[in-house]
Amino acid sequence: MGILEKISEIEKEIARTQKNKATEYHLGLLKAKLAKYRAQLLEPSKSPAAKGEGFDVMKSGDARVALIGFPSVGKSTFLSLMTSTASEAASYEFTTLTCIPGVIEYKGANIQLLDLPGIIEGAAQGKGRGRQVIAVARTADVVIMMLDATKGEVQRALLEKELESVGIRLNKSKPNIYFKPKKGGGISFNSTVTLTQCSEKLVQLILHEYKIFNAEVLFREDCSPDEFIDVIVGNRVYMPCLYVYNKIDQISMEEVDRLARRPHSVVISCGMKLNLDYLLEKLWEYLALTCIYTKKRGRKSLASQFKYALVWGTSTKYSPQRVGLTHMMEHEDVIQIVKK
Ligand SMILES: Nc1nc2c(ncn2[C@@H]2O[C@H](COP(=O)(O)OP(=O)(O)OP(=O)(O)O)[C@@H](O)[C@H]2O)c(=O)[nH]1
Ligand SMILES: [Mg+2]
C-alpha cells in the first residue's frame, strides 16, 4: 500500500470512529500515525525532475503576503488592482501558472504581495502546482485565502484541509506545551492546568508511536491530542490568515452581511472596487508591523553604541520616556537614540 492509500485509510477510520472515552486512545494513535505519513509525504522528492521547480521569488520589502485560492476567484485581478504589477486575469481557470510578485505601499511599508496559481483539492498531495504554491505560502507572513463569494464556504473548508494537512495552522498560536526529548529517565509528564482532552497514558502512547521513550512533557494549556502531535512533529507554521470573499457583486446583501460577520473574514469585490481600503487596513492589522520614526537620520553600528533612548508615543507611560534596548516600540512612536 502506498502512503496515499495509507493516509486515506486512516482518515476514513478516524471519520467512522465515534469520539468517546473508550476510543480516545485508539483515535490518538490513529492521529499520530496520520501525522507521520503526512510528514513522509512532504519529504522532498529525490527525483531530479522535482528539483528546481519551486517558484523562486526573492523576498523583498518589509513583509510578504501570499494569495491562495481556487482558480478564477480573482487573485490576479486583486494583484493588478492593489499594485503597479499587472498579472493576467481571465475568465478561464489556471490563467496564472507561476508566482507573480507585486508591491503594496502602505503606511510607509512595502508589502510584497504574491499572486499564485490556483490550487485545487489534493494540492497537498501534488495535484496541479499545489505543492509549490503551498511551499511559497509557508514563507509568507500572512496568507490571504481568496474565495469566490458564491461558493466560499465549500472552497474555504477544502483549502483549510489542504493547508492543515501540510502543517500550516491558520490563526492559531503555538500550543503551550514544553517538550524535550531526553537520553534516559523515561517519560516525565506534568501539567499546570486540568487536562480534559489528553492524559498521561495517551501522551505516552503517542510518544511511543514516534519511538520516543524518554522525554519531559509539560502541558501549560488544555491542549488536544492533535496539538500535542504538532509539538512532537515540529515544523509547523502558525500563520495569520485573512479569508477574503471576492465577487460580492454576485450575491445578495443578506449573504454579504453573513460572510462579513465570520471571524477573520473580509468581503470585497475587485470588479466593483468595493471594500478594498478596509481589506488593506485589516491586512495591516494582521501583519502587525510596527513603524517607528527616528528623530535624526540613523547611523550604522548604533546598537553597540547605544546608551539610552527617549521615546514619544503610545508605548510609553509619559513622553518622552527614557528607555533601554528591551523597550517595545509601538506603531508610529518617535525615538531619539542617545549614544555612549
Ligand atoms: N463578478 C466579478 N468578477 C470578478 C471579480 N473579480 C474578478 N472577477 C473575474 O473573475 C475572473 C477570474 O479572475 P482572475 O483574477 O484571473 O482569477 P485568478 O484567481 O487569478 O485565477 P487563476 O489564475 O486561474 O487561478 C476574471 O474574468 C475576472 O474578471 C469580482 O469582484 N466580481
Ligand atoms: Mg491568476
Short mmCIF file of C-alpha atoms and ligand atoms in Angstrom, two decimals:
data_model
loop_
_atom_site.label_atom_id
_atom_site.label_comp_id
_atom_site.label_asym_id
_atom_site.label_seq_id
_atom_site.Cartn_x
_atom_site.Cartn_y
_atom_site.Cartn_z
CA MET A 1 0.00 0.00 0.00
CA GLY A 2 1.37 3.44 -0.92
CA ILE A 3 1.47 6.34 1.52
CA LEU A 4 -1.53 8.00 -0.11
CA GLU A 5 -3.69 4.92 0.39
CA LYS A 6 -2.49 4.55 3.96
CA ILE A 7 -3.40 8.17 4.64
CA SER A 8 -6.82 7.78 3.12
CA GLU A 9 -7.44 4.54 5.07
CA ILE A 10 -6.59 6.26 8.35
CA GLU A 11 -8.68 9.31 7.50
CA LYS A 12 -11.63 7.04 6.83
CA GLU A 13 -11.14 5.17 10.06
CA ILE A 14 -10.94 8.40 12.05
CA ALA A 15 -14.12 9.60 10.37
CA ARG A 16 -16.06 6.46 11.25
CA THR A 17 -14.78 6.15 14.82
CA GLN A 18 -17.08 7.78 17.33
CA LYS A 19 -15.30 10.07 19.74
CA ASN A 20 -15.75 8.96 23.34
CA LYS A 21 -13.80 7.81 26.40
CA ALA A 22 -13.47 4.25 25.10
CA THR A 23 -12.00 5.29 21.75
CA GLU A 24 -9.75 8.16 22.81
CA TYR A 25 -6.52 6.12 22.82
CA HIS A 26 -7.36 4.48 19.54
CA LEU A 27 -8.09 7.87 17.97
CA GLY A 28 -4.95 9.40 19.44
CA LEU A 29 -2.83 6.66 17.90
CA LEU A 30 -4.53 6.99 14.54
CA LYS A 31 -3.84 10.71 14.55
CA ALA A 32 -0.19 10.15 15.42
CA LYS A 33 0.11 7.68 12.52
CA LEU A 34 -1.62 10.09 10.17
CA ALA A 35 0.76 12.91 11.07
CA LYS A 36 3.68 10.55 10.47
CA TYR A 37 2.58 9.53 7.00
CA ARG A 38 1.80 13.11 6.07
CA ALA A 39 5.29 14.14 7.14
CA GLN A 40 6.74 11.39 4.91
CA LEU A 41 4.69 12.69 2.02
CA LEU A 42 6.17 16.13 2.47
CA GLU A 43 9.76 14.97 2.44
CA PRO A 44 11.45 16.46 -0.60
CA SER A 45 11.26 14.16 -3.57
CA LYS A 46 14.62 12.69 -4.58
CA SER A 47 13.93 12.54 -8.28
CA PRO A 48 15.96 15.12 -10.22
CA ALA A 49 12.85 16.23 -12.13
CA ALA A 50 11.33 17.58 -8.97
CA LYS A 51 14.30 19.84 -8.36
CA GLY A 52 14.35 23.49 -9.28
CA GLU A 53 10.64 23.54 -9.84
CA GLY A 54 9.85 25.77 -6.92
CA PHE A 55 8.84 29.36 -7.50
CA ASP A 56 11.99 31.21 -6.58
CA VAL A 57 10.82 34.68 -5.77
CA MET A 58 13.15 36.86 -3.75
CA LYS A 59 11.76 38.14 -0.52
CA SER A 60 11.61 41.89 -0.68
CA GLY A 61 10.11 44.72 1.28
CA ASP A 62 9.01 44.56 4.90
CA ALA A 63 6.53 41.71 4.75
CA ARG A 64 5.21 39.02 2.44
CA VAL A 65 1.59 38.17 1.75
CA ALA A 66 0.60 35.13 -0.31
CA LEU A 67 -2.65 34.86 -2.24
CA ILE A 68 -4.04 31.36 -2.02
CA GLY A 69 -7.25 30.24 -3.65
CA PHE A 70 -9.04 28.11 -6.19
CA PRO A 71 -8.70 29.06 -9.86
CA SER A 72 -10.69 32.06 -11.12
CA VAL A 73 -11.57 33.54 -7.74
CA GLY A 74 -9.90 36.83 -8.71
CA LYS A 75 -6.37 36.63 -7.26
CA SER A 76 -4.70 38.18 -10.29
CA THR A 77 -7.39 40.84 -10.61
CA PHE A 78 -6.65 41.73 -6.98
CA LEU A 79 -2.89 41.96 -7.52
CA SER A 80 -3.35 44.18 -10.55
CA LEU A 81 -5.68 46.47 -8.58
CA MET A 82 -3.52 46.82 -5.47
CA THR A 83 -0.06 47.03 -7.00
CA SER A 84 1.56 48.51 -10.07
CA THR A 85 2.26 44.99 -11.35
CA ALA A 86 -0.14 43.61 -13.92
CA SER A 87 -0.97 39.95 -13.64
CA GLU A 88 -3.02 38.47 -16.41
CA ALA A 89 -6.61 37.81 -15.38
CA ALA A 90 -9.11 35.88 -17.44
CA SER A 91 -12.37 34.01 -17.11
CA TYR A 92 -10.77 30.61 -17.71
CA GLU A 93 -9.18 28.56 -14.93
CA PHE A 94 -5.42 28.35 -14.32
CA THR A 95 -4.65 31.65 -16.01
CA THR A 96 -1.72 32.17 -13.69
CA LEU A 97 0.95 29.47 -13.90
CA THR A 98 3.73 30.90 -11.82
CA CYS A 99 4.35 33.21 -8.88
CA ILE A 100 3.98 36.90 -9.69
CA PRO A 101 5.14 39.40 -7.09
CA GLY A 102 3.81 42.92 -6.68
CA VAL A 103 4.32 45.58 -4.04
CA ILE A 104 1.69 47.37 -1.97
CA GLU A 105 2.92 50.60 -0.43
CA TYR A 106 1.02 51.27 2.75
CA LYS A 107 1.79 53.48 5.73
CA GLY A 108 5.39 53.75 4.63
CA ALA A 109 5.91 49.98 4.41
CA ASN A 110 6.49 47.88 1.31
CA ILE A 111 4.34 44.78 1.41
CA GLN A 112 5.21 42.09 -1.10
CA LEU A 113 2.03 40.56 -2.50
CA LEU A 114 2.39 37.23 -4.30
CA ASP A 115 -0.11 36.16 -6.93
CA LEU A 116 -0.02 32.38 -7.22
CA PRO A 117 -1.57 29.74 -9.45
CA GLY A 118 -4.96 28.50 -8.34
CA ILE A 119 -4.90 25.38 -6.21
CA ILE A 120 -7.43 22.59 -6.10
CA GLU A 121 -8.38 19.75 -3.83
CA GLY A 122 -5.48 17.32 -3.48
CA ALA A 123 -2.94 20.13 -3.87
CA ALA A 124 -1.00 18.96 -0.84
CA GLN A 125 -0.58 15.56 -2.49
CA GLY A 126 0.89 17.16 -5.56
CA LYS A 127 -2.14 17.88 -7.75
CA GLY A 128 -1.57 20.80 -10.10
CA ARG A 129 1.08 23.15 -8.78
CA GLY A 130 -0.29 22.70 -5.30
CA ARG A 131 2.90 21.74 -3.55
CA GLN A 132 4.86 24.66 -4.93
CA VAL A 133 2.08 27.06 -4.05
CA ILE A 134 1.94 25.70 -0.54
CA ALA A 135 5.72 25.91 -0.22
CA VAL A 136 5.50 29.62 -1.02
CA ALA A 137 2.61 30.08 1.40
CA ARG A 138 4.81 28.75 4.18
CA THR A 139 7.27 31.58 3.63
CA ALA A 140 4.63 34.30 3.95
CA ASP A 141 3.89 36.50 6.95
CA VAL A 142 0.17 36.46 6.24
CA VAL A 143 -1.92 34.34 3.90
CA ILE A 144 -4.89 35.82 2.10
CA MET A 145 -7.23 32.97 1.31
CA MET A 146 -9.22 34.33 -1.58
CA LEU A 147 -12.64 32.77 -2.03
CA ASP A 148 -15.42 33.16 -4.56
CA ALA A 149 -18.30 34.56 -2.51
CA THR A 150 -20.79 32.40 -4.42
CA LYS A 151 -19.07 29.20 -3.28
CA GLY A 152 -16.97 30.48 -0.43
CA GLU A 153 -17.94 28.01 2.27
CA VAL A 154 -17.06 24.91 0.28
CA GLN A 155 -13.83 26.40 -1.04
CA ARG A 156 -12.81 27.54 2.41
CA ALA A 157 -13.30 24.13 4.01
CA LEU A 158 -11.38 22.34 1.26
CA LEU A 159 -8.44 24.75 1.33
CA GLU A 160 -8.25 24.76 5.10
CA LYS A 161 -7.97 20.99 4.95
CA GLU A 162 -5.20 21.15 2.36
CA LEU A 163 -3.15 23.65 4.36
CA GLU A 164 -3.86 21.84 7.60
CA SER A 165 -2.57 18.57 6.15
CA VAL A 166 0.81 20.11 5.30
CA GLY A 167 1.32 21.51 8.76
CA ILE A 168 0.10 25.07 8.24
CA ARG A 169 -2.01 26.22 11.18
CA LEU A 170 -4.22 29.17 10.40
CA ASN A 171 -4.94 31.82 13.02
CA LYS A 172 -3.77 29.56 15.81
CA SER A 173 -0.99 30.08 18.26
CA LYS A 174 1.66 27.54 19.09
CA PRO A 175 0.39 25.09 21.73
CA ASN A 176 1.82 25.95 25.10
CA ILE A 177 3.48 22.61 25.77
CA TYR A 178 7.07 22.19 26.90
CA PHE A 179 8.54 19.11 25.22
CA LYS A 180 12.11 17.93 25.47
CA PRO A 181 13.40 14.53 24.35
CA LYS A 182 15.94 13.08 26.78
CA LYS A 183 18.65 10.40 26.75
CA GLY A 184 17.13 8.42 29.60
CA GLY A 185 14.81 8.52 32.57
CA GLY A 186 11.58 7.56 30.87
CA ILE A 187 8.76 9.95 30.25
CA SER A 188 8.10 12.59 32.84
CA PHE A 189 4.65 14.07 32.42
CA ASN A 190 3.23 17.13 34.13
CA SER A 191 0.60 19.76 33.64
CA THR A 192 -0.10 23.11 35.21
CA VAL A 193 -3.79 23.06 34.22
CA THR A 194 -6.59 20.49 34.30
CA LEU A 195 -6.48 18.46 31.10
CA THR A 196 -9.78 17.47 29.50
CA GLN A 197 -8.51 16.14 26.17
CA CYS A 198 -5.19 14.46 26.91
CA SER A 199 -3.99 12.16 29.67
CA GLU A 200 -0.60 10.79 30.68
CA LYS A 201 -1.44 7.44 29.10
CA LEU A 202 -2.50 8.97 25.80
CA VAL A 203 0.63 11.14 25.71
CA GLN A 204 2.77 8.04 26.29
CA LEU A 205 1.01 6.09 23.56
CA ILE A 206 1.52 8.91 21.09
CA LEU A 207 5.18 9.28 22.05
CA HIS A 208 5.74 5.53 21.65
CA GLU A 209 4.28 5.74 18.16
CA TYR A 210 7.14 8.17 17.45
CA LYS A 211 9.58 5.84 19.19
CA ILE A 212 10.21 8.38 21.92
CA PHE A 213 10.67 6.68 25.28
CA ASN A 214 12.48 9.37 27.23
CA ALA A 215 11.21 12.90 27.36
CA GLU A 216 9.99 15.70 29.53
CA VAL A 217 6.46 16.89 28.80
CA LEU A 218 4.75 19.80 30.49
CA PHE A 219 1.28 20.94 29.43
CA ARG A 220 0.73 24.59 30.28
CA GLU A 221 -2.58 24.63 28.42
CA ASP A 222 -5.53 22.24 27.93
CA CYS A 223 -4.34 21.02 24.53
CA SER A 224 -5.86 18.39 22.24
CA PRO A 225 -4.02 15.26 21.05
CA ASP A 226 -3.64 16.94 17.62
CA GLU A 227 -1.91 19.90 19.21
CA PHE A 228 0.40 17.62 21.17
CA ILE A 229 1.28 15.76 17.95
CA ASP A 230 2.05 19.13 16.33
CA VAL A 231 4.54 19.84 19.08
CA ILE A 232 6.29 16.47 18.67
CA VAL A 233 6.43 16.66 14.89
CA GLY A 234 7.58 20.29 15.00
CA ASN A 235 7.98 22.05 11.66
CA ARG A 236 4.50 23.55 11.94
CA VAL A 237 3.83 27.03 10.66
CA TYR A 238 1.47 29.21 12.67
CA MET A 239 0.15 31.68 10.17
CA PRO A 240 -2.26 34.58 10.38
CA CYS A 241 -4.88 34.21 7.64
CA LEU A 242 -7.50 36.56 6.23
CA TYR A 243 -10.43 34.93 4.48
CA VAL A 244 -11.34 37.26 1.64
CA TYR A 245 -14.65 36.68 -0.09
CA ASN A 246 -14.43 38.27 -3.54
CA LYS A 247 -17.18 38.86 -6.12
CA ILE A 248 -19.78 40.04 -3.59
CA ASP A 249 -21.42 41.83 -6.50
CA GLN A 250 -22.85 38.42 -7.34
CA ILE A 251 -24.58 37.61 -4.04
CA SER A 252 -27.41 39.13 -2.00
CA MET A 253 -26.93 41.78 0.67
CA GLU A 254 -28.02 39.31 3.37
CA GLU A 255 -25.38 36.86 2.23
CA VAL A 256 -22.71 39.60 2.16
CA ASP A 257 -23.67 40.57 5.68
CA ARG A 258 -23.46 36.98 6.90
CA LEU A 259 -20.00 36.38 5.38
CA ALA A 260 -18.67 39.70 6.67
CA ARG A 261 -19.51 38.67 10.22
CA ARG A 262 -17.48 35.48 10.11
CA PRO A 263 -14.21 35.56 12.06
CA HIS A 264 -11.08 36.70 10.20
CA SER A 265 -13.21 37.49 7.15
CA VAL A 266 -13.40 40.43 4.76
CA VAL A 267 -15.84 40.77 1.86
CA ILE A 268 -14.77 42.58 -1.33
CA SER A 269 -15.50 42.98 -4.98
CA CYS A 270 -12.48 43.52 -7.21
CA GLY A 271 -14.82 44.02 -10.14
CA MET A 272 -16.63 46.92 -8.47
CA LYS A 273 -13.71 48.03 -6.28
CA LEU A 274 -15.71 47.53 -3.09
CA ASN A 275 -14.21 47.47 0.40
CA LEU A 276 -10.59 47.29 -0.76
CA ASP A 277 -9.47 50.01 1.66
CA TYR A 278 -10.91 48.08 4.56
CA LEU A 279 -9.09 44.95 3.41
CA LEU A 280 -5.81 46.87 3.45
CA GLU A 281 -6.50 48.09 6.97
CA LYS A 282 -7.21 44.54 8.10
CA LEU A 283 -4.16 43.20 6.33
CA TRP A 284 -2.05 45.77 8.12
CA GLU A 285 -3.52 44.69 11.42
CA TYR A 286 -2.73 41.04 10.69
CA LEU A 287 0.80 41.85 9.61
CA ALA A 288 1.27 43.59 12.96
CA LEU A 289 4.14 45.61 11.58
CA THR A 290 5.48 48.41 13.68
CA CYS A 291 6.66 51.60 12.04
CA ILE A 292 8.93 53.73 14.13
CA TYR A 293 10.44 57.03 13.16
CA THR A 294 13.94 58.11 14.09
CA LYS A 295 14.26 61.72 15.15
CA LYS A 296 17.62 62.06 13.48
CA ARG A 297 18.88 60.20 10.48
CA GLY A 298 20.03 56.77 11.71
CA ARG A 299 23.65 55.71 11.70
CA LYS A 300 25.12 52.24 11.45
CA SER A 301 26.57 50.31 14.41
CA LEU A 302 24.00 52.02 16.52
CA ALA A 303 23.29 49.05 18.77
CA SER A 304 26.84 48.78 20.12
CA GLN A 305 27.00 52.50 20.86
CA PHE A 306 23.53 52.67 22.30
CA LYS A 307 23.32 54.31 25.74
CA TYR A 308 19.64 55.01 26.16
CA ALA A 309 16.75 56.34 24.11
CA LEU A 310 13.96 58.82 24.51
CA VAL A 311 10.59 57.71 23.21
CA TRP A 312 7.44 59.65 22.46
CA GLY A 313 4.22 57.81 21.74
CA THR A 314 1.76 55.20 22.91
CA SER A 315 4.35 52.70 24.15
CA THR A 316 5.46 54.96 26.98
CA LYS A 317 3.96 55.95 30.32
CA TYR A 318 4.92 59.59 29.78
CA SER A 319 6.53 61.43 26.87
CA PRO A 320 9.37 61.42 26.41
CA GLN A 321 10.34 58.39 28.46
CA ARG A 322 13.92 57.22 28.86
CA VAL A 323 14.13 53.56 27.79
CA GLY A 324 16.66 50.78 27.27
CA LEU A 325 17.26 48.34 24.40
CA THR A 326 14.50 45.99 25.52
CA HIS A 327 11.74 48.58 25.27
CA MET A 328 8.98 47.51 22.86
CA MET A 329 8.05 50.27 20.45
CA GLU A 330 4.51 50.74 19.21
CA HIS A 331 3.23 51.81 15.85
CA GLU A 332 4.24 55.37 14.87
CA ASP A 333 6.25 56.07 18.01
CA VAL A 334 9.12 58.51 17.73
CA ILE A 335 12.54 57.57 19.07
CA GLN A 336 15.68 59.58 19.81
CA ILE A 337 18.72 57.42 20.44
CA VAL A 338 21.49 58.68 22.72
CA LYS A 339 24.91 57.13 22.13
CA LYS A 340 27.69 56.41 24.57
N1 LIG B 1 -18.21 39.50 -10.99
C1 LIG B 1 -16.95 39.61 -10.61
N2 LIG B 1 -15.97 39.05 -11.35
C2 LIG B 1 -14.69 39.18 -10.94
C3 LIG B 1 -14.36 39.89 -9.75
N3 LIG B 1 -13.02 39.83 -9.58
C4 LIG B 1 -12.53 39.12 -10.63
N4 LIG B 1 -13.53 38.72 -11.45
C5 LIG B 1 -13.41 37.93 -12.71
O1 LIG B 1 -13.07 36.58 -12.39
C6 LIG B 1 -12.30 36.01 -13.45
C7 LIG B 1 -11.05 35.34 -12.89
O2 LIG B 1 -10.18 36.33 -12.37
P1 LIG B 1 -8.62 36.08 -12.17
O3 LIG B 1 -8.10 37.30 -11.48
O4 LIG B 1 -7.98 35.66 -13.44
O5 LIG B 1 -8.65 34.85 -11.17
P2 LIG B 1 -7.42 34.02 -10.55
O6 LIG B 1 -7.81 33.71 -9.16
O7 LIG B 1 -6.16 34.77 -10.72
O8 LIG B 1 -7.45 32.70 -11.41
P3 LIG B 1 -6.23 31.65 -11.75
O9 LIG B 1 -5.04 32.44 -12.16
O10 LIG B 1 -6.80 30.83 -12.85
O11 LIG B 1 -6.02 30.86 -10.51
C8 LIG B 1 -12.00 37.16 -14.41
O12 LIG B 1 -12.86 37.03 -15.52
C9 LIG B 1 -12.28 38.41 -13.60
O13 LIG B 1 -12.69 39.48 -14.41
C10 LIG B 1 -15.43 40.49 -9.00
O14 LIG B 1 -15.25 41.11 -7.94
N5 LIG B 1 -16.68 40.30 -9.47
MG MG B 2 -4.47 34.29 -11.69
#
